[in-house]
PDB file of C-alpha atoms and ligand atoms in Angstrom:
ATOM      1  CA  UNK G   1    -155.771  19.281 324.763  1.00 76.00           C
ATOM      2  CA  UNK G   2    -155.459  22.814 322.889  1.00 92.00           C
ATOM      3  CA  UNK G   3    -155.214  26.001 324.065  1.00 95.00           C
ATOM      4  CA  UNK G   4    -156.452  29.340 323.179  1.00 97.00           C
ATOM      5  CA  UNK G   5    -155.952  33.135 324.066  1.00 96.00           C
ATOM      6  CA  UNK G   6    -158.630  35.567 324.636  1.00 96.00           C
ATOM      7  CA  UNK G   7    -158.049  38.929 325.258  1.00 96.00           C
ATOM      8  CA  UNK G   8    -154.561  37.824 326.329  1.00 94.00           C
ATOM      9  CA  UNK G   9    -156.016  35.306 328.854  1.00 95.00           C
ATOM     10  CA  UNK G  10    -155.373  31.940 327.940  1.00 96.00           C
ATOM     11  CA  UNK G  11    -158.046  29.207 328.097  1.00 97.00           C
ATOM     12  CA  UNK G  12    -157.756  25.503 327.576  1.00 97.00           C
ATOM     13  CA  UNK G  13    -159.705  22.597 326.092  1.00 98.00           C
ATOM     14  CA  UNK G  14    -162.786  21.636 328.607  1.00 97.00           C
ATOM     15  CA  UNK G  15    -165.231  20.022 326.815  1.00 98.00           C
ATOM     16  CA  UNK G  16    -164.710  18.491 323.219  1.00 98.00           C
ATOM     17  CA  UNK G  17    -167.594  19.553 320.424  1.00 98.00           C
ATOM     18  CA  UNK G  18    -168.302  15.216 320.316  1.00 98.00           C
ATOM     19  CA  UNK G  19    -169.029  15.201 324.193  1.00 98.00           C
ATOM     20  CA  UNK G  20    -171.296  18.469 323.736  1.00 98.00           C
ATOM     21  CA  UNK G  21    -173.294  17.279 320.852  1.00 98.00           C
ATOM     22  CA  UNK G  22    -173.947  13.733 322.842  1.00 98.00           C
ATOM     23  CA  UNK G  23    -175.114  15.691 325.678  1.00 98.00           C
ATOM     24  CA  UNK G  24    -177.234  17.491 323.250  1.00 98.00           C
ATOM     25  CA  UNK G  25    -178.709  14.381 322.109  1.00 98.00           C
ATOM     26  CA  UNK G  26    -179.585  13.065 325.692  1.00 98.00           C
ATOM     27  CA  UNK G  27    -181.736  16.017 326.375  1.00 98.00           C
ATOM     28  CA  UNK G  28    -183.394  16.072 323.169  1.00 98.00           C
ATOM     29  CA  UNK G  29    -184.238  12.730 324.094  1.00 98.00           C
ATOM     30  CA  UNK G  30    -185.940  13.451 327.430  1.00 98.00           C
ATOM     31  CA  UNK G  31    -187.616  16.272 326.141  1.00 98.00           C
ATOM     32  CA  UNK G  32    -189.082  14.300 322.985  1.00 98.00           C
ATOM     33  CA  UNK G  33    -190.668  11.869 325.595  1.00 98.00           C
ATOM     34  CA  UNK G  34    -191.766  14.573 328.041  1.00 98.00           C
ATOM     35  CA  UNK G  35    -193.765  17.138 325.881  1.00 98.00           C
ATOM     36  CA  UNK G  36    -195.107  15.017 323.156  1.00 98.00           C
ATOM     37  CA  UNK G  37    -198.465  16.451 322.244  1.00 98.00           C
ATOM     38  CA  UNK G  38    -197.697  19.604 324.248  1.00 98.00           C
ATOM     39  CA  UNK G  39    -196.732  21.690 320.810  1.00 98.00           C
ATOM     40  CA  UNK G  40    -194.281  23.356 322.963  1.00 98.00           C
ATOM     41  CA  UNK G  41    -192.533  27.310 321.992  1.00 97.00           C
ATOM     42  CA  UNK G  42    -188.809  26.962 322.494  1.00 98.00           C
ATOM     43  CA  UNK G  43    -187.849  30.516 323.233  1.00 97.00           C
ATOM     44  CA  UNK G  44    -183.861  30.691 322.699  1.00 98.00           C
ATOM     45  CA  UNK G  45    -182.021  33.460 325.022  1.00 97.00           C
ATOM     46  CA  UNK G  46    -179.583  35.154 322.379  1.00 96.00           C
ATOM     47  CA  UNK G  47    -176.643  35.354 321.860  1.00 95.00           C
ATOM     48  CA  UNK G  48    -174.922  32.584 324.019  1.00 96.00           C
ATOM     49  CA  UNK G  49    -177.826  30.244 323.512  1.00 98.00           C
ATOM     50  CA  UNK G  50    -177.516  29.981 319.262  1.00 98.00           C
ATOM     51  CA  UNK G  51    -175.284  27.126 318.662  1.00 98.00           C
ATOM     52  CA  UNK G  52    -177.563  25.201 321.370  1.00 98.00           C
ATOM     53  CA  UNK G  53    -180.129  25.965 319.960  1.00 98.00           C
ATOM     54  CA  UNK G  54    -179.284  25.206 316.604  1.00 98.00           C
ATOM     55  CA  UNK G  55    -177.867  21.592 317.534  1.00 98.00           C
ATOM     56  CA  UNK G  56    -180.857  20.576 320.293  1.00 98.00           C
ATOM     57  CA  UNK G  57    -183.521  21.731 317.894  1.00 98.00           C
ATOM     58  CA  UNK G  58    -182.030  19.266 314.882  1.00 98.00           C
ATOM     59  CA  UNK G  59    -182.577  16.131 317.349  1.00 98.00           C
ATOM     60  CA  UNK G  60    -185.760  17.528 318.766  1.00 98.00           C
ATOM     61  CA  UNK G  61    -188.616  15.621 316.380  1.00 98.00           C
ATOM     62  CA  UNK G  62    -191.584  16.332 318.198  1.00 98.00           C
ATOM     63  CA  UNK G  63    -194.306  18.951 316.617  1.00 98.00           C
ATOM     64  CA  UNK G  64    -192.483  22.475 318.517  1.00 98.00           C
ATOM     65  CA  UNK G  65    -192.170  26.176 317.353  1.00 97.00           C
ATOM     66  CA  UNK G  66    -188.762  28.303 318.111  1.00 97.00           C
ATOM     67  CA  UNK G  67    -188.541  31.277 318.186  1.00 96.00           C
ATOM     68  CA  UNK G  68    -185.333  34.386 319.539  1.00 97.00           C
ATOM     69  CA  UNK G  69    -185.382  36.619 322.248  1.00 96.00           C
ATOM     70  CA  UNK G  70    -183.131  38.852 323.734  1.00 95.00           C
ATOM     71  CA  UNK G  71    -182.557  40.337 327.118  1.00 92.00           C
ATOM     72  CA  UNK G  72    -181.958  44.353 327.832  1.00 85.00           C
ATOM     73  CA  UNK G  73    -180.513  45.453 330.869  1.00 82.00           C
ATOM     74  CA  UNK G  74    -181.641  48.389 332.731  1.00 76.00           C
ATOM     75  CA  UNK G  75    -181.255  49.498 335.803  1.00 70.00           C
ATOM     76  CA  UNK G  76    -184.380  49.034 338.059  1.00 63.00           C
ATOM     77  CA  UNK G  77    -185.151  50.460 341.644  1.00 57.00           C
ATOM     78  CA  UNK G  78    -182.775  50.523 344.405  1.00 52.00           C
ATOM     79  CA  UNK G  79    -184.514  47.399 345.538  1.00 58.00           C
ATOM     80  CA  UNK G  80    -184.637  45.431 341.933  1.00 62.00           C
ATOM     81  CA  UNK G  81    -181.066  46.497 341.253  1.00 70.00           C
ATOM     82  CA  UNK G  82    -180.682  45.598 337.918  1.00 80.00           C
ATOM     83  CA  UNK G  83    -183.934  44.338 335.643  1.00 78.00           C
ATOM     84  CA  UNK G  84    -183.358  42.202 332.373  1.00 85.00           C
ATOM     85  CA  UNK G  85    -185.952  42.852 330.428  1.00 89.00           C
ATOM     86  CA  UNK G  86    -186.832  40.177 327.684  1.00 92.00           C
ATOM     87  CA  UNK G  87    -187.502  41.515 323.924  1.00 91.00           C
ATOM     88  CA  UNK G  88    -188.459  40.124 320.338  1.00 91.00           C
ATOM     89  CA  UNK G  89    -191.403  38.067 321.881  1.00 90.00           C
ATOM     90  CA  UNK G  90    -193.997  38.462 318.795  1.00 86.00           C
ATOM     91  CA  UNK G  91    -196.119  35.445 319.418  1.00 85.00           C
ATOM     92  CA  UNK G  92    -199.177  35.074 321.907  1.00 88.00           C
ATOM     93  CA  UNK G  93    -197.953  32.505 324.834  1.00 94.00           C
ATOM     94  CA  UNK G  94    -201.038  32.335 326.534  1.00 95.00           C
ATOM     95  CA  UNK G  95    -201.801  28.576 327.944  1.00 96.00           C
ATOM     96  CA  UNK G  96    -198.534  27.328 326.281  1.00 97.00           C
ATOM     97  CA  UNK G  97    -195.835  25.561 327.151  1.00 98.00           C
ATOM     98  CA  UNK G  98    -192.721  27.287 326.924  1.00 98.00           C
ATOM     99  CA  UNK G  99    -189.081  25.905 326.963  1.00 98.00           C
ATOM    100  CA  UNK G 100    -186.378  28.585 327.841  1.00 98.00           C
ATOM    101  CA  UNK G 101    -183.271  27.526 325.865  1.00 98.00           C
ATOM    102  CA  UNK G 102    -180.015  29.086 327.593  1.00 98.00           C
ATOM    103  CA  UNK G 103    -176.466  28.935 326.990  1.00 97.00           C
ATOM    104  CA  UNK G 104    -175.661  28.711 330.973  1.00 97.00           C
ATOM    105  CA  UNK G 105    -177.120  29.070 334.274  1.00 97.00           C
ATOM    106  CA  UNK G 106    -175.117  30.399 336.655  1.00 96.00           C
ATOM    107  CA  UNK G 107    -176.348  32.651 339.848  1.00 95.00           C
ATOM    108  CA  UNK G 108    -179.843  32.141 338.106  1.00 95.00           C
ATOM    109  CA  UNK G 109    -180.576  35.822 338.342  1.00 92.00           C
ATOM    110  CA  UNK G 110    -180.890  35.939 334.101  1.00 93.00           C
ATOM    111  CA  UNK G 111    -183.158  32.571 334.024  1.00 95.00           C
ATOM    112  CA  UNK G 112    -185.078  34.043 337.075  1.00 95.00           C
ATOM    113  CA  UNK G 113    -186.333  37.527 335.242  1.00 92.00           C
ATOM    114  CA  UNK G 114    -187.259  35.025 332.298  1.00 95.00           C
ATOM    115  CA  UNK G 115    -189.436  32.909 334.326  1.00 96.00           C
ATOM    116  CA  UNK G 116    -191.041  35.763 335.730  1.00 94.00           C
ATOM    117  CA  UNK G 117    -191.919  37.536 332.710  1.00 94.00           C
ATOM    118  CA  UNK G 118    -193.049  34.808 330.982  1.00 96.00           C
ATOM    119  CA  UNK G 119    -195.149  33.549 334.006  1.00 95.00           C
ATOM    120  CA  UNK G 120    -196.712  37.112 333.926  1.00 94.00           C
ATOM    121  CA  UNK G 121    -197.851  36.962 330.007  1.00 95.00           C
ATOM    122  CA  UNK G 122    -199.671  33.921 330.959  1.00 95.00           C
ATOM    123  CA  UNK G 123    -197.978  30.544 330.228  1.00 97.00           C
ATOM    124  CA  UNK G 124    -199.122  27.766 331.752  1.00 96.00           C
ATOM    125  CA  UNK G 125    -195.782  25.689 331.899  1.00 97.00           C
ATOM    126  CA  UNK G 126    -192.401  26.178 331.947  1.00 98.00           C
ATOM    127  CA  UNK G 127    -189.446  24.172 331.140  1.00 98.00           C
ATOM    128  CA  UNK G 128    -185.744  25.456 330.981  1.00 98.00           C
ATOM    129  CA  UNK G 129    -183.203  23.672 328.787  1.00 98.00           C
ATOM    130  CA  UNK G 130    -179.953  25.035 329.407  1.00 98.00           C
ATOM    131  CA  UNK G 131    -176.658  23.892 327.825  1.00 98.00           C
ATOM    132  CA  UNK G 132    -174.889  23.932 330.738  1.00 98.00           C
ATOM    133  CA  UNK G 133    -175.616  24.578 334.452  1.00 98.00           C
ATOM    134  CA  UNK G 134    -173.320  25.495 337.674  1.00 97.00           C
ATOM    135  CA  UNK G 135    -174.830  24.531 340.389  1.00 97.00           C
ATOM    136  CA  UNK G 136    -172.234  25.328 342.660  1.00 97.00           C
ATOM    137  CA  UNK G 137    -173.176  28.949 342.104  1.00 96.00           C
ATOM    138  CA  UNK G 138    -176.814  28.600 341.607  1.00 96.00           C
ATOM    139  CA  UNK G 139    -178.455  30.779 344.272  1.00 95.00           C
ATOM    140  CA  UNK G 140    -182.113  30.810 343.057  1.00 96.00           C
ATOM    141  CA  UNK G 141    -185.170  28.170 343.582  1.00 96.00           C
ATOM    142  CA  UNK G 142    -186.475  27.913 339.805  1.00 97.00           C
ATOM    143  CA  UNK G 143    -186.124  23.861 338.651  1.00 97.00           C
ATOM    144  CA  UNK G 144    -183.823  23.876 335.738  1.00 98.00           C
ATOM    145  CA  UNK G 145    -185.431  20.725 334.193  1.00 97.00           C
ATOM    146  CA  UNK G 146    -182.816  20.033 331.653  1.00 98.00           C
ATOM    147  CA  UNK G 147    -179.249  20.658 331.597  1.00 98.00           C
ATOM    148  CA  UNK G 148    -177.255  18.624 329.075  1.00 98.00           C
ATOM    149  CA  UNK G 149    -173.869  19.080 331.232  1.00 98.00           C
ATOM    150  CA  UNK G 150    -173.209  20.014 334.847  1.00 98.00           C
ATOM    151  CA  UNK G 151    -169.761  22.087 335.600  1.00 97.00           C
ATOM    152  CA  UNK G 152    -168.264  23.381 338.479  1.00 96.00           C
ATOM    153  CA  UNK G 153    -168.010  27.529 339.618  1.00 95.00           C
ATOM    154  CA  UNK G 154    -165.221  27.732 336.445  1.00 93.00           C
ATOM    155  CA  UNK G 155    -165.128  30.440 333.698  1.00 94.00           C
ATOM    156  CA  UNK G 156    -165.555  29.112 330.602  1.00 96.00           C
ATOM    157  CA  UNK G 157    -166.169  30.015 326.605  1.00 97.00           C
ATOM    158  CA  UNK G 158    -167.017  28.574 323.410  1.00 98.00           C
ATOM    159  CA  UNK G 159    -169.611  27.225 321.729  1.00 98.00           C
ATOM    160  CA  UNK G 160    -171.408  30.530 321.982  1.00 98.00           C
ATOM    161  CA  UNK G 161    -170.489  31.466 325.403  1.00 97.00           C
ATOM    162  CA  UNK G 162    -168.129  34.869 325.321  1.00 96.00           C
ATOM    163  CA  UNK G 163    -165.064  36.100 327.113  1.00 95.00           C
ATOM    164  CA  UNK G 164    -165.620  40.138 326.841  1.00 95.00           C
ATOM    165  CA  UNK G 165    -167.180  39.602 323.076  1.00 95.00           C
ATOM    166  CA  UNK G 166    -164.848  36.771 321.907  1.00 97.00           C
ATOM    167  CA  UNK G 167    -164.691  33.359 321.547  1.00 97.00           C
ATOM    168  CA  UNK G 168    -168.629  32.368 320.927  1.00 98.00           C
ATOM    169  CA  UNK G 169    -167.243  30.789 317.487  1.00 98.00           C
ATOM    170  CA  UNK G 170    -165.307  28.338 319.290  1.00 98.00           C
ATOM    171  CA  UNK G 171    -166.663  24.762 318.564  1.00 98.00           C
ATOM    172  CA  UNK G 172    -165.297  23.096 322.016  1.00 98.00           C
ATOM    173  CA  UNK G 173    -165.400  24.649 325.132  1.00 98.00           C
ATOM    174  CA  UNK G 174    -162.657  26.185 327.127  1.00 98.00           C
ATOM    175  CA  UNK G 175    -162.029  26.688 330.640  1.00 96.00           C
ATOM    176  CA  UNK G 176    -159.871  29.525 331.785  1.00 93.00           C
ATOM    177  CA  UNK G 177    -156.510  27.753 332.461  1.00 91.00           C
ATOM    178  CA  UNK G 178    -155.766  28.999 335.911  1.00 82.00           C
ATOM    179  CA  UNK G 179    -152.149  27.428 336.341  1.00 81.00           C
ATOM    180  CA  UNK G 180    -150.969  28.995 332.943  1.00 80.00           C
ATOM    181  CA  UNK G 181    -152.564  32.402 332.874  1.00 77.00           C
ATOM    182  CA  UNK G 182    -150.291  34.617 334.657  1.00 63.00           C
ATOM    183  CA  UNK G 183    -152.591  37.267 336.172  1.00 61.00           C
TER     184      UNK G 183
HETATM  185  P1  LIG X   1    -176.596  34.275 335.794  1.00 56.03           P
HETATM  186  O1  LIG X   1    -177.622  35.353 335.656  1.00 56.03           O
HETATM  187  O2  LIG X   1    -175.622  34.522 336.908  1.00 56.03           O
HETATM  188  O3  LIG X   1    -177.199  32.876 335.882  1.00 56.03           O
HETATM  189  O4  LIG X   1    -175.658  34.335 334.533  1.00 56.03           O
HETATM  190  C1  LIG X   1    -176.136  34.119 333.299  1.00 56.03           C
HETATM  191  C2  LIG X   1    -175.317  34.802 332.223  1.00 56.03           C
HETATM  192  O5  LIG X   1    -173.971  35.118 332.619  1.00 56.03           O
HETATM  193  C3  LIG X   1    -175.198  33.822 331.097  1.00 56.03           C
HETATM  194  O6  LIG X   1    -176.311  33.908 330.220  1.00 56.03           O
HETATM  195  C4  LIG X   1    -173.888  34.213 330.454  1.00 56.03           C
HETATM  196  O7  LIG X   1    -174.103  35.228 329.511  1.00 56.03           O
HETATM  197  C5  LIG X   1    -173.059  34.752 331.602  1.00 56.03           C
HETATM  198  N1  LIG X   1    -172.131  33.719 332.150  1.00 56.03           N
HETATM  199  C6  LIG X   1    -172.214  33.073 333.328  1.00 56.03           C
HETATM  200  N2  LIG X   1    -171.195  32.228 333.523  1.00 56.03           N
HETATM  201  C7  LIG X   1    -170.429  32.339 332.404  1.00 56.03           C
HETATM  202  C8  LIG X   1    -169.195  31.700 331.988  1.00 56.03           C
HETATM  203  O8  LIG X   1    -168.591  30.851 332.667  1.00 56.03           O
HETATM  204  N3  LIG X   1    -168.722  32.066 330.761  1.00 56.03           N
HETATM  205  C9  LIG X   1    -169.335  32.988 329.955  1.00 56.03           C
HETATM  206  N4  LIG X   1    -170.482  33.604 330.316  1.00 56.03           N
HETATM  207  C10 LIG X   1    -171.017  33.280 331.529  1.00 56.03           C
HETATM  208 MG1  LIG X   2    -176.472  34.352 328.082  1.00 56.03          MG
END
């Protein structure tokens, strides 16, 4: 096990880059069975969602499109709180199915404001591939049909997931090392 600091927090090893890109593979699998003949638009949440995308898409071999969107925050009414707002969509969605590739869900409030927007531009079905998933923490009602690897309420980063900015180069995954931290 290795350790790294971040922001002078330290973090150690979680989940090794061979255990991510076998998870990876499983899903890639299911989803190769599942939406054959669908032509389905992955739509990749930037930035945590990049080196996820990059590996799934390699073992996904059915006929698909991906593209890159991003999501602004702004703040909404007093009773929306805070909207995210997805941007970069260029391509008509209409009557397609779409596959929502995330770096983690979490509360579900990001993955939530995704389904809805995309549900209101039309599609007809919606799948969410996320890399990994807390379910623990999960406090919304959208099915997240495919997550490669299930992990308890922890902080983590790597493998494209950030701690304040840094560590989305990391090629493992870190969890923040609670017993060694000192704050
Ligand atoms: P949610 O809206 O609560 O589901 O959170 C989703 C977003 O919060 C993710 O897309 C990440 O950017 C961020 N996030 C949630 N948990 C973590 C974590 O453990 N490490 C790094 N970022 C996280
Ligand atoms: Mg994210």
């Amino acid at each position: 096990m290795s350790s790294v600091v971040i922001h002078g927090r330290t973090f150690k090893t979680k989940i090794t880059s061979s255990e991510i890109l076998k998870a990876i593979g499983e899903v890639a699998d299911q989803i190769n069975v599942d939406l054959k003949g669908k032509k389905p638009l992955f739509l990749a949440v930037l930035n945590g969602s990049f080196m996820f995308a990059a590996d799934l898409m390699k073992k996904v071999n059915i006929e698909c499109e991906i593209s890159f969107v991003k999501l602004a925050s702004y703040e909404g009414t007093s009773s929306t709180g805070t909207v995210k707002q997805l941007i970069g969509l260029n391509e008509d969605i209409k009557g397609r199915t779409v596959v929502i590739v995330e770096d983690i869900v979490d509360t579900g409030v990001t993955i939530e404001h995704v389904w809805e927007q995309l549900k209101a531009l039309g599609v007809s079905e919606i799948k969410i591939a996320t890399l990994l998933f807390k379910p623990a923490a999960y406090t919304k009602t959208v099915p997240i049909e495919y997550a490669a690897i299930v992990i308890p309420n922890d902080f983590i980063v790597g493998y494209g997931l950030d701690y304040k900015g840094l560590g989305r180069n990391l090629e493992d995954i870190y969890v923040l090392d609670y017993e060694n931290d000192g704050k």
